[in-house]
Coordinates of C-alpha atoms in Angstrom, one line a residue:
Chain A
M1 CA 151.2 150.8 117.7
K2 CA 148.8 148.5 119.6
A3 CA 150.1 149.9 122.9
V4 CA 149.4 153.4 121.6
A5 CA 145.9 152.4 120.7
L6 CA 145.4 151.0 124.1
V7 CA 146.6 154.2 125.9
V8 CA 144.3 156.2 123.7
L9 CA 141.3 153.9 124.6
A10 CA 142.0 154.3 128.2
L11 CA 142.2 157.9 128.1
V12 CA 139.0 158.4 126.0
P13 CA 136.6 158.9 128.9
F14 CA 138.7 161.6 130.5
A15 CA 138.4 163.6 127.3
L16 CA 134.7 163.2 126.9
P17 CA 132.8 166.1 128.3
S18 CA 129.6 164.4 129.6
Q19 CA 128.6 161.2 131.4
S20 CA 126.3 160.3 128.5
M21 CA 129.2 160.2 126.1
V22 CA 131.3 158.1 128.6
N23 CA 128.2 155.9 128.7
I24 CA 128.4 155.5 124.9
A25 CA 132.0 154.7 125.0
M26 CA 131.4 152.1 127.8
L27 CA 128.6 150.5 125.7
T28 CA 130.8 150.3 122.7
A29 CA 133.7 148.7 124.7
F30 CA 131.1 146.3 126.2
S31 CA 129.8 145.2 122.7
A32 CA 133.5 144.8 121.5
F33 CA 134.1 142.6 124.6
I34 CA 131.1 140.4 124.0
G35 CA 131.9 140.3 120.2
Q36 CA 135.4 139.3 121.1
C37 CA 134.2 136.5 123.4
W38 CA 132.0 135.1 120.6
N39 CA 134.9 135.5 118.2
I40 CA 137.1 133.1 120.3
S41 CA 134.8 130.2 119.6
G42 CA 132.8 131.5 116.6
G43 CA 135.6 133.1 114.6
F44 CA 138.8 131.3 115.5
G45 CA 136.9 127.9 116.0
G46 CA 134.3 128.3 113.4
L47 CA 131.7 127.3 115.9
T48 CA 128.7 129.5 114.8
S49 CA 126.8 129.8 118.0
F50 CA 123.3 131.4 118.0
G51 CA 122.9 131.0 121.8
H52 CA 125.9 132.6 123.3
A53 CA 123.5 134.4 125.7
V54 CA 123.4 131.2 127.7
F55 CA 126.9 132.1 129.0
F56 CA 126.1 135.8 129.5
G57 CA 123.1 134.8 131.6
T58 CA 125.0 132.3 133.6
G59 CA 127.4 134.9 134.7
A60 CA 124.7 137.5 135.4
Y61 CA 122.7 135.1 137.5
A62 CA 125.8 133.9 139.3
V63 CA 126.8 137.2 140.7
A64 CA 123.2 138.1 141.4
I65 CA 122.6 134.9 143.4
L66 CA 125.9 135.1 145.2
Q67 CA 125.0 138.4 146.6
T68 CA 121.4 138.2 147.3
R69 CA 121.2 134.6 148.6
Y70 CA 124.6 134.0 150.1
G71 CA 125.7 137.6 151.0
L72 CA 129.0 137.3 149.3
N73 CA 131.1 140.1 147.8
P74 CA 130.2 140.7 144.2
W75 CA 133.9 140.8 143.3
L76 CA 133.8 137.1 143.8
G77 CA 131.3 137.1 140.9
L78 CA 134.2 137.4 138.4
P79 CA 136.0 134.0 139.2
V80 CA 132.7 132.3 140.0
G81 CA 131.0 133.5 136.9
F82 CA 134.1 132.6 134.8
V83 CA 134.1 129.1 136.2
A84 CA 130.3 128.7 135.9
G85 CA 130.3 129.9 132.3
G86 CA 133.3 127.7 131.4
L87 CA 131.6 124.7 132.9
V88 CA 128.4 125.4 130.9
G89 CA 130.5 125.8 127.8
A90 CA 132.4 122.6 128.4
A91 CA 129.1 120.7 129.0
I92 CA 127.4 122.0 125.9
G93 CA 130.5 121.6 123.9
A94 CA 131.3 118.0 125.1
A95 CA 127.7 117.0 124.4
S96 CA 127.4 118.6 121.0
F97 CA 130.8 117.8 119.7
R98 CA 130.7 114.2 120.9
A99 CA 127.4 113.9 118.9
G100 CA 129.2 115.2 115.9
L101 CA 127.1 118.5 115.7
R102 CA 128.5 121.2 113.5
G103 CA 127.4 124.1 111.2
S104 CA 123.6 124.7 111.4
Y105 CA 123.0 121.9 113.8
F106 CA 125.5 123.4 116.3
A107 CA 123.8 126.8 115.9
L108 CA 120.4 125.3 116.5
V109 CA 121.5 123.3 119.6
T110 CA 123.0 126.4 121.2
L111 CA 119.8 128.3 120.6
A112 CA 117.9 125.5 122.3
F113 CA 120.2 125.5 125.3
A114 CA 119.8 129.3 125.7
E115 CA 116.0 128.7 125.6
V116 CA 116.2 125.9 128.2
F117 CA 118.1 128.3 130.5
R118 CA 115.6 131.1 129.9
I119 CA 112.7 128.9 130.7
L120 CA 114.4 127.5 133.8
S121 CA 115.3 130.9 135.2
N122 CA 111.8 132.0 134.4
S123 CA 110.2 129.2 136.4
L124 CA 112.5 128.4 139.4
D125 CA 112.2 130.0 142.7
F126 CA 116.0 130.0 143.1
T127 CA 116.2 132.6 140.4
R128 CA 113.0 134.4 141.4
G129 CA 111.3 133.5 138.2
G130 CA 110.0 136.1 135.9
L131 CA 110.4 138.8 138.5
G132 CA 114.2 138.9 138.1
I133 CA 116.7 139.8 140.7
N134 CA 117.3 143.3 142.0
I135 CA 120.7 144.0 143.5
P136 CA 120.5 146.1 146.6
L137 CA 122.0 149.5 146.0
G138 CA 125.4 150.1 147.7
M139 CA 127.6 152.2 145.6
G140 CA 131.3 151.7 146.3
V141 CA 134.4 150.1 144.7
G142 CA 134.5 147.4 147.4
N143 CA 130.9 146.5 146.5
F144 CA 131.6 146.5 142.7
Q145 CA 129.1 149.3 142.1
F146 CA 130.4 152.5 140.4
A147 CA 128.6 155.8 140.5
D148 CA 131.0 157.1 137.8
R149 CA 130.6 155.4 134.5
R150 CA 134.3 156.0 133.8
A151 CA 135.1 153.3 136.4
T152 CA 132.7 150.9 134.6
Y153 CA 134.4 151.8 131.3
A154 CA 137.8 151.0 132.8
V155 CA 136.6 147.6 134.0
V156 CA 135.0 146.7 130.7
L157 CA 138.2 147.9 128.8
G158 CA 140.3 145.7 131.1
L159 CA 138.0 142.7 130.1
L160 CA 138.2 143.7 126.5
V161 CA 142.0 143.7 126.6
L162 CA 141.9 140.3 128.4
A163 CA 139.7 138.8 125.6
T164 CA 141.7 140.4 122.9
L165 CA 144.9 138.9 124.4
C166 CA 143.2 135.4 124.4
A167 CA 142.3 136.1 120.6
A168 CA 146.0 137.1 120.0
W169 CA 147.1 134.0 121.8
L170 CA 144.7 131.8 119.6
R171 CA 146.4 133.4 116.6
R172 CA 149.8 132.4 117.6
S173 CA 149.6 129.3 119.7
R174 CA 149.6 125.6 118.8
F175 CA 146.1 125.3 120.4
G176 CA 144.8 128.1 118.0
A177 CA 146.5 126.4 115.1
R178 CA 144.7 123.2 115.9
L179 CA 141.4 125.1 116.2
A180 CA 142.0 126.7 112.9
A181 CA 142.9 123.4 111.3
L182 CA 139.6 121.9 112.5
R183 CA 137.7 125.0 111.2
E184 CA 139.2 124.6 107.8
N185 CA 139.0 120.9 107.3
E186 CA 137.9 118.6 110.2
D187 CA 138.8 115.3 108.5
A188 CA 142.3 116.5 107.5
A189 CA 143.0 117.9 111.0
Q190 CA 141.8 114.7 112.7
A191 CA 143.9 112.6 110.4
L192 CA 146.9 114.6 111.6
G193 CA 146.0 113.7 115.2
V194 CA 144.0 116.8 116.3
D195 CA 141.5 115.8 119.1
L196 CA 138.2 117.3 117.7
V197 CA 136.0 117.1 120.8
R198 CA 138.7 118.1 123.3
T199 CA 139.9 121.1 121.2
K200 CA 136.5 122.6 120.2
T201 CA 135.1 122.0 123.8
L202 CA 138.1 123.9 125.3
A203 CA 137.5 126.8 122.9
L204 CA 133.7 126.9 123.7
A205 CA 134.6 126.7 127.5
L206 CA 137.1 129.6 127.3
S207 CA 134.7 131.6 125.2
G208 CA 131.9 130.7 127.7
G209 CA 133.9 131.7 130.8
L210 CA 134.8 135.1 129.2
T211 CA 131.2 135.8 128.1
A212 CA 130.0 135.1 131.6
L213 CA 132.3 137.9 132.9
A214 CA 130.2 140.3 130.5
G215 CA 127.1 139.1 132.4
V216 CA 128.7 139.8 135.8
V217 CA 129.6 143.3 134.8
Y218 CA 126.1 143.9 133.3
T219 CA 124.4 142.9 136.6
Q220 CA 126.8 145.1 138.6
T221 CA 126.2 148.1 136.2
Y222 CA 122.3 147.9 136.0
L223 CA 121.7 146.2 139.3
Y224 CA 118.9 144.1 137.9
I225 CA 118.7 140.9 135.8
D226 CA 115.7 139.0 134.5
P227 CA 115.4 135.8 132.3
T228 CA 114.8 137.8 129.0
I229 CA 117.7 140.2 129.5
A230 CA 120.0 137.3 130.6
F231 CA 119.1 134.6 128.2
G232 CA 117.2 136.3 125.4
S233 CA 118.2 135.9 121.7
E234 CA 118.9 139.6 121.3
R235 CA 122.2 139.4 123.3
S236 CA 123.3 136.3 121.3
V237 CA 122.6 138.1 118.0
E238 CA 124.4 141.2 119.2
M239 CA 127.6 139.3 119.9
L240 CA 127.4 137.5 116.6
L241 CA 126.8 140.7 114.6
V242 CA 129.7 142.5 116.2
A243 CA 132.1 139.7 115.4
M244 CA 130.8 139.1 111.9
I245 CA 130.7 142.6 110.8
G246 CA 134.2 143.5 112.3
G247 CA 135.7 140.2 111.0
A248 CA 135.3 136.8 112.5
G249 CA 138.6 135.0 113.1
T250 CA 140.7 138.3 113.3
V251 CA 142.1 139.8 116.4
W252 CA 140.8 143.4 115.9
G253 CA 137.6 142.5 114.1
P254 CA 135.2 142.7 117.0
I255 CA 136.6 146.1 118.1
L256 CA 136.0 147.5 114.6
G257 CA 132.6 145.8 114.5
A258 CA 131.5 147.4 117.9
V259 CA 132.6 150.8 116.9
A260 CA 130.9 150.7 113.5
L261 CA 127.6 149.3 114.9
H262 CA 127.5 152.0 117.6
I263 CA 128.2 154.7 115.2
V264 CA 125.4 153.4 112.9
A265 CA 123.1 153.2 116.0
D266 CA 123.8 156.6 117.3
V267 CA 123.7 158.4 113.9
S268 CA 120.4 156.6 112.8
R269 CA 118.8 157.4 116.3
S270 CA 119.5 161.1 115.8
F271 CA 117.5 161.0 112.5
I272 CA 114.8 158.3 113.3
S273 CA 114.3 157.2 116.8
T274 CA 111.5 154.6 116.2
P275 CA 112.3 151.4 118.2
G276 CA 113.5 148.7 115.8
F277 CA 115.0 151.1 113.2
A278 CA 118.6 150.9 114.3
P279 CA 118.6 147.0 114.9
M280 CA 117.1 146.7 111.4
L281 CA 120.1 148.6 110.0
Y282 CA 122.4 146.2 111.8
G283 CA 120.7 143.3 109.9
V284 CA 121.3 145.3 106.6
V285 CA 124.9 145.8 107.5
L286 CA 125.3 142.1 108.3
L287 CA 123.8 141.2 104.9
V288 CA 126.1 143.7 103.1
I289 CA 129.1 142.4 104.9
I290 CA 128.4 138.7 104.1
G291 CA 127.8 139.6 100.6
V292 CA 130.7 142.0 99.9
L293 CA 133.3 141.5 102.7
P294 CA 133.2 137.9 104.0
Q295 CA 136.3 138.6 106.2
G296 CA 134.5 141.6 107.8
M297 CA 135.9 145.2 108.1
A298 CA 139.2 143.8 109.3
G299 CA 139.4 142.0 106.0
L300 CA 139.0 145.4 104.2
W301 CA 141.7 146.7 106.3
E302 CA 144.1 143.9 105.2
R303 CA 143.0 144.3 101.5
L304 CA 143.7 148.0 101.7
R305 CA 147.1 147.5 103.3
R306 CA 148.1 145.0 100.6
A307 CA 146.9 147.1 97.7
Chain B
M1 CA 91.2 116.0 141.9
E2 CA 88.0 117.9 141.1
V3 CA 88.3 120.2 138.1
F4 CA 85.3 122.6 138.3
C5 CA 85.8 125.5 135.9
F6 CA 87.3 126.6 132.7
F7 CA 87.8 130.2 132.1
S8 CA 88.8 131.2 128.6
S9 CA 90.5 134.5 128.1
E10 CA 91.7 135.9 124.9
K11 CA 95.0 134.1 124.7
K12 CA 94.9 131.5 127.4
V13 CA 92.7 128.7 128.7
F14 CA 93.0 128.3 132.5
F15 CA 92.1 125.1 134.3
F16 CA 91.0 125.6 137.8
E17 CA 90.9 123.0 140.6
K18 CA 89.2 123.2 143.9
K19 CA 91.2 121.9 146.9
K20 CA 90.0 122.5 150.5
Q21 CA 87.9 125.5 149.7
K22 CA 90.7 127.1 147.8
T23 CA 91.0 127.5 144.1
F24 CA 94.3 126.6 142.3
V25 CA 95.2 127.2 138.8
R26 CA 95.8 123.7 137.5
G27 CA 97.2 124.4 134.1
V28 CA 97.2 126.7 131.1
L29 CA 97.2 126.3 127.4
R30 CA 99.1 129.2 125.8
G31 CA 98.0 131.0 122.8
H32 CA 94.7 129.2 122.3
R33 CA 91.4 130.9 122.9
G34 CA 87.8 129.8 122.8
F35 CA 88.3 126.3 123.9
V36 CA 86.2 124.8 126.5
V37 CA 85.7 121.2 127.5
T38 CA 85.0 118.9 130.4
D39 CA 88.0 116.6 130.4
I40 CA 91.2 118.5 130.7
F41 CA 93.6 115.8 129.7
L42 CA 91.6 114.8 126.6
A43 CA 91.2 118.5 125.8
A44 CA 94.9 119.2 126.0
L45 CA 95.6 116.2 123.8
I46 CA 93.1 117.1 121.1
N47 CA 94.2 120.8 121.2
G48 CA 97.8 119.6 120.9
I49 CA 96.9 117.5 117.9
L50 CA 94.9 120.4 116.3
I51 CA 97.6 123.0 116.8
G52 CA 100.2 120.4 115.7
G53 CA 98.5 120.4 112.3
V54 CA 99.3 124.0 111.7
Y55 CA 102.9 123.5 113.2
A56 CA 103.2 120.7 110.6
L57 CA 102.4 123.2 107.8
V58 CA 105.0 125.7 109.1
A59 CA 107.5 122.9 109.4
L60 CA 106.8 121.5 105.9
G61 CA 108.0 124.8 104.3
L62 CA 111.2 124.6 106.5
T63 CA 111.9 120.9 105.7
L64 CA 111.3 121.5 101.9
I65 CA 113.9 124.4 102.0
Y66 CA 116.2 122.3 103.9
G67 CA 115.8 119.2 101.7
V68 CA 116.6 121.2 98.6
L69 CA 119.0 123.9 99.6
H70 CA 120.5 122.2 102.6
I71 CA 120.2 125.4 104.6
V72 CA 118.5 126.0 107.9
N73 CA 116.2 128.9 107.2
F74 CA 116.5 131.2 110.3
A75 CA 114.1 133.7 108.7
H76 CA 111.3 131.2 108.9
G77 CA 109.6 132.6 112.0
S78 CA 110.0 136.2 110.8
L79 CA 108.5 135.4 107.3
L80 CA 105.6 133.7 109.2
M81 CA 105.2 137.0 111.1
V82 CA 105.2 139.0 107.8
A83 CA 102.5 136.7 106.4
M84 CA 100.4 137.0 109.6
F85 CA 100.6 140.8 109.3
A86 CA 99.6 140.5 105.6
A87 CA 96.6 138.5 106.5
W88 CA 95.7 140.7 109.4
L89 CA 96.0 143.8 107.2
L90 CA 93.7 142.2 104.6
A91 CA 91.2 141.4 107.4
E92 CA 91.3 144.8 109.0
K93 CA 91.6 147.3 106.1
V94 CA 89.9 145.3 103.2
G95 CA 87.6 143.2 105.3
L96 CA 88.7 139.9 103.7
S97 CA 88.2 136.9 105.9
P98 CA 91.5 135.0 106.5
Y99 CA 90.2 132.0 104.8
A100 CA 89.2 133.9 101.6
A101 CA 92.7 135.6 101.8
L102 CA 94.6 132.3 102.0
P103 CA 95.3 131.9 98.3
V104 CA 96.2 135.6 98.0
V105 CA 98.5 135.6 100.9
A106 CA 100.1 132.2 99.9
A107 CA 100.7 133.6 96.4
G108 CA 102.2 136.8 97.8
M109 CA 104.4 135.0 100.1
F110 CA 105.6 132.7 97.2
G111 CA 106.7 136.0 95.5
V112 CA 108.3 137.3 98.6
G113 CA 110.2 134.0 99.2
W114 CA 111.3 133.7 95.6
G115 CA 112.5 137.3 95.4
L116 CA 114.2 137.1 98.8
Y117 CA 116.3 134.1 97.6
R118 CA 116.8 135.4 94.1
F119 CA 118.0 138.9 95.1
V120 CA 119.2 138.7 98.7
I121 CA 120.1 135.2 100.2
G122 CA 121.4 133.5 97.0
R123 CA 123.3 136.6 95.9
V124 CA 124.8 137.4 99.3
S125 CA 125.9 133.9 100.3
R126 CA 127.5 132.6 97.0
G127 CA 126.5 129.1 98.0
E128 CA 128.6 128.9 101.1
D129 CA 126.8 127.1 104.0
R130 CA 127.8 129.4 106.9
A131 CA 127.1 132.5 104.7
I132 CA 123.7 131.2 103.9
L133 CA 123.0 130.5 107.6
L134 CA 124.1 134.0 108.5
A135 CA 122.3 135.5 105.6
T136 CA 118.9 134.1 106.7
L137 CA 119.6 135.3 110.2
G138 CA 120.3 138.8 108.8
V139 CA 117.0 138.6 107.0
A140 CA 115.3 137.7 110.2
V141 CA 116.9 140.6 112.0
V142 CA 115.8 143.1 109.3
L143 CA 112.3 141.8 109.0
D144 CA 111.6 141.6 112.8
N145 CA 112.8 145.1 113.4
A146 CA 111.4 146.6 110.3
F147 CA 107.9 145.4 111.4
L148 CA 108.5 146.6 114.9
A149 CA 109.4 150.0 113.6
M150 CA 106.3 150.2 111.3
F151 CA 103.6 148.6 113.4
G152 CA 105.0 148.9 117.1
G153 CA 105.3 146.1 119.6
D154 CA 101.6 145.7 120.3
T155 CA 99.8 142.4 120.1
R156 CA 96.8 142.4 117.6
Q157 CA 94.2 140.0 116.8
I158 CA 91.0 139.7 114.7
E159 CA 87.6 138.3 115.4
T160 CA 85.7 136.5 112.8
D161 CA 82.3 134.9 113.0
L162 CA 84.0 131.6 113.6
T163 CA 86.5 132.8 116.3
F164 CA 84.4 131.6 119.2
A165 CA 82.4 128.9 117.3
M166 CA 82.4 125.4 118.8
W167 CA 81.6 122.0 117.6
E168 CA 80.3 119.4 120.1
V169 CA 81.8 116.1 119.5
G170 CA 81.0 113.6 122.3
P171 CA 82.3 115.1 125.6
L172 CA 84.4 117.7 123.8
L173 CA 83.8 121.1 122.4
L174 CA 86.1 121.7 119.6
S175 CA 87.0 125.3 118.5
V176 CA 85.9 125.6 114.8
P177 CA 88.9 127.6 113.5
K178 CA 91.4 125.0 114.9
V179 CA 89.5 122.1 113.2
I180 CA 89.5 124.1 109.9
A181 CA 93.2 124.9 110.4
F182 CA 94.0 121.3 111.1
G183 CA 92.1 119.9 108.2
A184 CA 93.3 122.6 105.8
S185 CA 97.0 122.0 106.8
L186 CA 96.8 118.3 106.2
A187 CA 95.1 119.0 102.8
I188 CA 97.8 121.5 101.8
A189 CA 100.5 119.0 102.9
G190 CA 98.8 116.4 100.7
L191 CA 98.8 118.8 97.8
L192 CA 102.4 119.7 98.2
W193 CA 103.3 116.0 98.3
A194 CA 101.3 115.4 95.2
F195 CA 103.1 118.3 93.5
M196 CA 106.4 117.1 94.3
A197 CA 105.8 113.5 93.4
L198 CA 103.7 113.9 90.2
T199 CA 104.5 117.1 88.3
D200 CA 107.6 117.8 86.3
T201 CA 108.5 120.8 88.4
G202 CA 108.3 118.6 91.4
R203 CA 110.6 116.1 89.8
A204 CA 113.1 118.8 88.9
I205 CA 113.1 120.1 92.5
R206 CA 113.7 116.6 93.8
A207 CA 116.5 116.1 91.2
V208 CA 118.3 119.2 92.2
A209 CA 117.8 118.2 95.9
K210 CA 119.6 114.9 95.3
E211 CA 122.2 115.8 92.6
P212 CA 122.5 119.5 91.7
E213 CA 125.3 118.9 89.1
G214 CA 123.5 115.9 87.4
A215 CA 120.2 117.9 87.2
R216 CA 122.2 120.8 85.6
L217 CA 123.5 118.4 82.8
M218 CA 119.9 117.4 82.3
G219 CA 119.1 121.0 81.5
I220 CA 117.6 122.1 84.9
R221 CA 119.1 125.3 86.3
P222 CA 119.7 124.7 89.9
D223 CA 119.7 128.4 90.8
R224 CA 116.1 128.8 89.5
I225 CA 115.0 125.7 91.3
F226 CA 116.6 126.9 94.6
A227 CA 114.6 130.2 94.4
L228 CA 111.4 128.2 93.4
A229 CA 111.8 125.8 96.3
Y230 CA 112.4 128.7 98.8
G231 CA 109.3 130.4 97.3
I232 CA 107.1 127.3 97.8
G233 CA 108.4 126.9 101.3
I234 CA 107.4 130.4 102.2
A235 CA 104.1 130.1 100.5
C236 CA 103.4 127.3 103.1
L237 CA 103.9 130.0 105.7
G238 CA 101.4 132.2 103.9
A239 CA 98.8 129.5 104.1
A240 CA 99.7 128.7 107.8
A241 CA 99.4 132.4 108.6
C242 CA 95.9 132.6 107.4
L243 CA 94.9 129.4 109.2
L244 CA 96.4 130.7 112.5
L245 CA 95.0 134.2 112.4
P246 CA 91.4 133.5 113.7
S247 CA 92.7 131.8 116.8
F248 CA 96.2 133.4 117.3
F249 CA 97.7 136.9 117.9
V250 CA 99.9 138.9 115.7
S251 CA 103.0 140.9 116.8
P252 CA 106.5 141.6 115.4
H253 CA 107.7 139.0 117.8
V254 CA 105.3 136.3 116.9
G255 CA 107.8 134.6 114.8
N256 CA 109.9 133.7 117.9
V257 CA 107.1 131.6 119.2
F258 CA 107.3 129.4 116.1
V259 CA 111.0 129.4 115.3
L260 CA 112.2 126.8 117.8
V261 CA 109.0 124.9 117.5
A262 CA 109.4 124.6 113.7
F263 CA 113.1 123.5 114.0
T264 CA 112.2 121.0 116.6
I265 CA 109.6 119.5 114.3
V266 CA 112.0 119.3 111.4
V267 CA 114.8 117.9 113.4
L268 CA 112.5 115.4 115.1
G269 CA 110.8 114.2 111.8
G270 CA 114.1 114.2 110.0
M271 CA 115.5 117.1 107.9
G272 CA 114.0 117.1 104.5
S273 CA 111.3 114.5 105.3
F274 CA 107.6 115.4 104.4
P275 CA 105.9 112.6 106.5
G276 CA 108.4 113.5 109.2
A277 CA 107.2 117.1 109.3
V278 CA 103.5 116.1 109.6
V279 CA 104.1 113.4 112.3
G280 CA 106.6 115.6 114.1
G281 CA 104.2 118.5 114.1
I282 CA 101.5 116.7 115.7
L283 CA 103.9 115.1 118.3
I284 CA 105.2 118.6 119.2
G285 CA 101.8 120.1 119.4
V286 CA 100.9 117.5 121.9
T287 CA 104.2 117.8 123.8
E288 CA 103.5 121.5 124.1
S289 CA 100.0 121.2 125.1
L290 CA 100.6 118.4 127.7
G291 CA 103.7 120.3 129.0
G292 CA 101.5 123.3 129.6
L293 CA 99.0 121.2 131.4
F294 CA 101.4 119.3 133.7
L295 CA 104.2 121.8 134.2
G296 CA 102.3 125.0 134.2
E297 CA 102.6 128.1 132.0
S298 CA 106.2 129.1 132.5
L299 CA 107.9 125.7 132.7
G300 CA 105.7 124.1 130.1
P301 CA 107.5 125.2 126.9
I302 CA 110.7 123.5 128.2
G303 CA 109.4 120.2 126.8
I304 CA 109.9 121.3 123.2
S305 CA 113.5 122.5 123.8
L306 CA 114.4 119.3 125.7
V307 CA 113.0 117.1 122.9
F308 CA 115.0 119.2 120.4
I309 CA 118.3 119.0 122.3
A310 CA 117.7 115.2 122.8
V311 CA 117.0 114.5 119.3
L312 CA 119.9 116.5 118.1
L313 CA 122.4 114.8 120.5
L314 CA 121.1 111.2 120.2
R315 CA 119.6 110.8 116.8
P316 CA 120.3 113.9 114.5
T317 CA 118.7 112.1 111.5
G318 CA 115.3 112.2 113.3
L319 CA 112.4 109.8 113.0
F320 CA 112.3 109.6 109.3
G321 CA 115.5 111.0 108.1
A322 CA 118.0 108.9 106.1
T323 CA 121.1 107.8 108.2
R324 CA 124.1 109.8 107.5

């Protein structure tokens, strides 16, 4: 069934009549991907991060600087971004978990790290400060710039599959079990010999590396990055919303959440196009989900299947 | 270094420096207008202390909510924004000066906070920590975007008779609205402390903060106290908004300016500690002000985030917090 779903998703853009609809499909897959990245640490690990944009921005700036400063091929941005995001995740994780931060405190410290990165990228010459970085135009597959949105969609879908495989692995593996044990009861898990700092740090590093890939793709799609786009809190909130609404800690949740949010956004925009109206609805949906369906939409699916 | 000129624009104070016939911008204080002095270091220091007083009032509400409900109220900045819009509307449409509007806005915000807890946050979260955290984030997202949809993203400000008024104290010229804000913030902090220490309601709030089950057995209903404490915390924001308005701007994003600042103060002072919020507020006001002076406009705010991370990692209980 899952293979069928994948084939259907891969064929979606070829069935869509216009580039703008392909664009919507691409954006939905993109949201699902970053939601899944958040879900790996935030859902499976229970590490509620409010500053995941720190990884997104790291990847975005990594690929931008590689090209404009060192003249390297942007495809290199994927491995470099992954490693850079992973290292940032490992550093933040090691520092926070060693200090015993969890819950609200962890949410706050991630928010602060994102803010530090935003201020630094806004002030340093190395990142061209508030001007941001323009990527020189040079359409071509070899240059990681696609004129056709369907190609971008294919890349994003590939990344989504990768992140979802990671989530599925967390569901089944011993590492995932250790992570879930820590999420449910830290003391009990540690008493059974689970290394808290190591396990949580690895989860955050994995999530960080994957999130950085989203930043790389963003930069190559829009050919521009600046400190607010890269490290602003809106991106962090988007990831969290997608994962929470779809179902944190479930394999399919972020995909459901992204589809639901984009339907809400596009339907509401066709009625009221005032800026702020659609994001306001996201907030309402989040409140309703927390109140009615703590397991998100994926939880509803489970409940219906059992009933 | 010869500093020769101060230029005060609407939102910023620039310090200029003359070197070899060229003029350099030496430093900038963000978000502060009508502030002119002759000694820039002393000016930045005093300015930081004054703005720190208002920060303390914002943080006091946050620390009260944390102390009682043990939640980090992510909607704090957004509710301050709501209060600032309320004060701004009263000034623009009714012609009420922000100082006269203070009791009205504070009372109104108490109602907003009480209702928000009673009907949204408390109901949605069923007492789970992570759910409360996410619920306050959801409220923040809704409020920020609702006000963006209603008022647009423009920055607004008002001018009162006092906006550009100055007091000359020794070598300094102090902005009157800031001195008033500082004094009033400390006075309100004192009132709040007296309320918590001396009244029965204050005692009930402290009892619930310490031992909700025990308080319930004594006939106190914790759910009512939670809503009350949340309301009082938000009422502090109503007062802070009126005190800020004469020297600050209003926009749907203004809450973001204060969110991290308020969290930093509360963490630095110790979660739940009143003296910590006041001392932390002034320390952070000075940090911000000196950061802007020495590091420049764009890099200056990094001081606050670094203090925040350092305290969280090294001493999460803060200066005045009880050790865990």
